[in-house]
XYZ file of N, CA, C and O in Angstrom:
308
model
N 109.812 129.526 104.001
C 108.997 128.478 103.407
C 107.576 128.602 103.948
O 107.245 129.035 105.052
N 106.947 128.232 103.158
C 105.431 128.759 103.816
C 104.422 127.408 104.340
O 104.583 126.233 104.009
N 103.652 127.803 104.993
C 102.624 126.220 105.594
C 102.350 125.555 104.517
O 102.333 126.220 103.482
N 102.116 124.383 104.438
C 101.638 123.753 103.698
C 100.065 123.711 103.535
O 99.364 123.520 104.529
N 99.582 123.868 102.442
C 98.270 123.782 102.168
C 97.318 122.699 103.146
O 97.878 121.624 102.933
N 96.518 122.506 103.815
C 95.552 121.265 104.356
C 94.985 120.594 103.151
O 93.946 119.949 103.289
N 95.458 120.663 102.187
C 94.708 119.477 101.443
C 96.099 119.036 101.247
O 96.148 117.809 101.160
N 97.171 119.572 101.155
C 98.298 118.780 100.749
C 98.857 117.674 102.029
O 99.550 116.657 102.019
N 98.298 118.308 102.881
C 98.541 117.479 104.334
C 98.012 116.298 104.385
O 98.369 115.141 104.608
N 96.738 117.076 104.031
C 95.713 115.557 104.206
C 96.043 114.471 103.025
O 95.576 113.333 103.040
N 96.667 114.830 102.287
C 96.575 113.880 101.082
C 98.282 112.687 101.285
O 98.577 111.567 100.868
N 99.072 113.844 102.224
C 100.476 112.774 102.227
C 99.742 112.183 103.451
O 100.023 110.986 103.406
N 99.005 112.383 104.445
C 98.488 111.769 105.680
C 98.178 110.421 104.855
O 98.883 109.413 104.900
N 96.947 110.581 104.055
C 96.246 109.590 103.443
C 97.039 108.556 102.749
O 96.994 107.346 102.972
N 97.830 109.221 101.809
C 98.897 108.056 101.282
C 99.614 107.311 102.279
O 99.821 106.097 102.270
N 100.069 108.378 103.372
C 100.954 107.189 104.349
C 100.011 106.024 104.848
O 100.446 104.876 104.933
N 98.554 106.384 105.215
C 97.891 105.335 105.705
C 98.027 103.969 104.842
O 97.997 102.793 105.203
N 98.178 104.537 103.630
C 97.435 103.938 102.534
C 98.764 102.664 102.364
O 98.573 101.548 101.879
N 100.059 103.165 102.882
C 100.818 102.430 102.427
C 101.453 101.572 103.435
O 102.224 100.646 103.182
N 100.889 102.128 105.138
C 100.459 101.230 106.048
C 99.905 100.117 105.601
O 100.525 99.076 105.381
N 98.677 100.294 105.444
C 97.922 99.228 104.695
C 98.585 98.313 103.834
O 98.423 97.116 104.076
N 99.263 98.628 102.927
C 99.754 97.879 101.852
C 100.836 96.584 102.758
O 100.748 95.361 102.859
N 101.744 97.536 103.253
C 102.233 96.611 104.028
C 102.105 95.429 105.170
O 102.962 94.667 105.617
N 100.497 95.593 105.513
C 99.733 95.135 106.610
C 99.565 93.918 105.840
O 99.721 92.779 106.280
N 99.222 94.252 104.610
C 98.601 93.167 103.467
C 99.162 92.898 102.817
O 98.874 92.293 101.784
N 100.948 93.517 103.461
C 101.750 92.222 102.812
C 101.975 92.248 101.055
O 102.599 91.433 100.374
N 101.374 93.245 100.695
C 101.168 93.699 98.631
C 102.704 93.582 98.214
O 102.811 93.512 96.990
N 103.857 93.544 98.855
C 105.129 93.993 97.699
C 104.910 95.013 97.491
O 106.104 95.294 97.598
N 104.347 96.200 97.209
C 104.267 97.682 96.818
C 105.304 98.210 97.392
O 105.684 97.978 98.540
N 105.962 99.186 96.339
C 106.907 100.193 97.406
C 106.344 101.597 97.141
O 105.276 101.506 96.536
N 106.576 102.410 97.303
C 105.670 103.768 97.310
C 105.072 104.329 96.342
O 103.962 104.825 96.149
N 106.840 104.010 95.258
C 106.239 104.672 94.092
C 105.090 104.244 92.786
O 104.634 104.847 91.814
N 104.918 102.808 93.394
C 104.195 101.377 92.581
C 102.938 102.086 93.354
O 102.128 102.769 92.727
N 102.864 101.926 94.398
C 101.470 102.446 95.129
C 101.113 103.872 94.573
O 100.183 103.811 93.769
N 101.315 104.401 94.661
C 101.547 106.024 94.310
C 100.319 105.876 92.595
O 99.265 106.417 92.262
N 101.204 104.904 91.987
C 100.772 104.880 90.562
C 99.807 104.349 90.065
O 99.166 104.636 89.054
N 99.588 102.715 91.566
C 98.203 102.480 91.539
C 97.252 103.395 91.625
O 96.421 103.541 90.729
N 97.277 104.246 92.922
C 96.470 105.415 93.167
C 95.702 106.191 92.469
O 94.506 106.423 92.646
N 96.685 106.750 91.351
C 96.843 107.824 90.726
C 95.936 107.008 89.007
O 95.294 107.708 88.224
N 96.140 105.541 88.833
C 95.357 105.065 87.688
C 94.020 105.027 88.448
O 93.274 105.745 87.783
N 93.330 104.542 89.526
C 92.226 104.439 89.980
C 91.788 105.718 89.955
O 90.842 105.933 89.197
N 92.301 106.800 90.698
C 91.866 108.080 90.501
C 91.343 108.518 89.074
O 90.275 109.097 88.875
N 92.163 108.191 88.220
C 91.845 108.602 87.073
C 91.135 107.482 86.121
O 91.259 107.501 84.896
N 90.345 106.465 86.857
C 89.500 105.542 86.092
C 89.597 104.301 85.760
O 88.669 103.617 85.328
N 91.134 103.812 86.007
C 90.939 102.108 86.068
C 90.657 101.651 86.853
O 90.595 102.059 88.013
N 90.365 100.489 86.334
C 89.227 99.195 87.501
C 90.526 99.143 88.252
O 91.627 99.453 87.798
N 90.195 98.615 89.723
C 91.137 98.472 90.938
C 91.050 96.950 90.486
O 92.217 96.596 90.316
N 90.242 95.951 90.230
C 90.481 94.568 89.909
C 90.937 94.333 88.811
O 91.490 93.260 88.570
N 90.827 95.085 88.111
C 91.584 94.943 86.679
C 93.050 95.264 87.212
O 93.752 94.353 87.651
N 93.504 96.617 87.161
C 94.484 96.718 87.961
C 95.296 96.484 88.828
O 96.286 97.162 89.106
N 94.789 95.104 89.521
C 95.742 94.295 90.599
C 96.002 92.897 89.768
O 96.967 92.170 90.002
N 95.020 92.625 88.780
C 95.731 91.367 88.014
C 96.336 91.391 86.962
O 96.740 90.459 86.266
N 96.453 93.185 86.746
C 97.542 93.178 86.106
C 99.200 93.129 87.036
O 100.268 92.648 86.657
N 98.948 93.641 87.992
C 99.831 94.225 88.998
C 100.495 92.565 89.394
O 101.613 92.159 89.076
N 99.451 91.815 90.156
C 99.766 90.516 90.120
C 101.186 89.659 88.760
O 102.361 89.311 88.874
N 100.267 89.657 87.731
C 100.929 89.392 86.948
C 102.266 89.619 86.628
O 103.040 88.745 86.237
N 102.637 91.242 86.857
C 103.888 91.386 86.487
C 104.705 91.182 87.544
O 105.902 91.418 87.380
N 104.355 90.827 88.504
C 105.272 90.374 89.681
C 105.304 89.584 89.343
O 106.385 89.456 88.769
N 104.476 88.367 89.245
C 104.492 86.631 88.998
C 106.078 86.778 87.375
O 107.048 86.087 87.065
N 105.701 87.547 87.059
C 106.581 87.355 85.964
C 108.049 88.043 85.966
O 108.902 87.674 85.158
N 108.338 89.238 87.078
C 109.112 89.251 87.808
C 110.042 88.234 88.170
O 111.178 88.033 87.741
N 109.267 87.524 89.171
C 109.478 86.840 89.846
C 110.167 85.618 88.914
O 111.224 85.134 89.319
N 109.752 85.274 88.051
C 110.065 84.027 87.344
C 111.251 84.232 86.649
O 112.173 83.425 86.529
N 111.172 85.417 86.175
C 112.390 85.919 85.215
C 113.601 86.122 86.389
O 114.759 86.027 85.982
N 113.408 86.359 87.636
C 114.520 86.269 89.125
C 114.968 85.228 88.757
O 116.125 85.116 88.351
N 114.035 84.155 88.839
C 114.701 82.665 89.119
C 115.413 81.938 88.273
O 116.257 81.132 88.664
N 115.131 82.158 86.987
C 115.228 81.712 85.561
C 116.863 82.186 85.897
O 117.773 81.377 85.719
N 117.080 83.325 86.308
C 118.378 84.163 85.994
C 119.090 83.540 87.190
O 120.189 83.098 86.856
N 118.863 83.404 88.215
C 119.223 82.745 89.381
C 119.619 80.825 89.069
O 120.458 80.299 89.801
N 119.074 80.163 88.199
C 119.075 79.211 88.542
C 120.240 79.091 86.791
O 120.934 78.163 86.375
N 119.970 80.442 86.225
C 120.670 80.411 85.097
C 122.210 80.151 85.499
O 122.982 79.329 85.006
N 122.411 80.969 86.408
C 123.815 81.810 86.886
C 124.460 80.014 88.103
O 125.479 79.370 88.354
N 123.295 80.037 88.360
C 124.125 78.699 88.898
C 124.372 77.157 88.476
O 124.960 76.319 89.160
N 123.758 76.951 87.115
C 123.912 75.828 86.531
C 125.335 76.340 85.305
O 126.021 75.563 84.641
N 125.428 77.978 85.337
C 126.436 78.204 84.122
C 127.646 77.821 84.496
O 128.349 77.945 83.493
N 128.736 77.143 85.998
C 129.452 76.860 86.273
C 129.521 75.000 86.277
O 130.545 74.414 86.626
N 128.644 74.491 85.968
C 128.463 73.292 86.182
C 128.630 72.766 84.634
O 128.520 71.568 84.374
């Protein structure tokens, strides 16, 4: 197997920081969500546009959890 390139190094270095961070700040991100943020900014979407969308679909996530959660426990009653 051969060395790995230094830009390929530097770039999983960077992501790991990156996802340090995320977790510092607490985002919900898991790698591959981060990964994809990354990879749209890289390639030209707004980072604020892009987190209220990101926002959003958690918030709506999230609601559709509970909805199903509160579904599942009123269906015995």
């Amino acid at each position: 197997m051969s060395v790995p390139d230094s830009s390929v190094v530097t770039a999983k270095e960077t992501f790991q920081i990156l996802m340090e961070m995320s977790k510092l700040l607490n985002t919900r991100l898991d790698e591959t969500t981060l990964a994809l943020c990354v990879r749209l900014c890289d390639n030209g979407a707004n980072p604020e546009s892009l987190a209220k969308v990101v926002n959003e679909l958690m918030r709506v996530k999230n609601e559709m959890n509970t909805n199903t959660a509160q579904g599942r426990g009123s269906a015995g009653t």
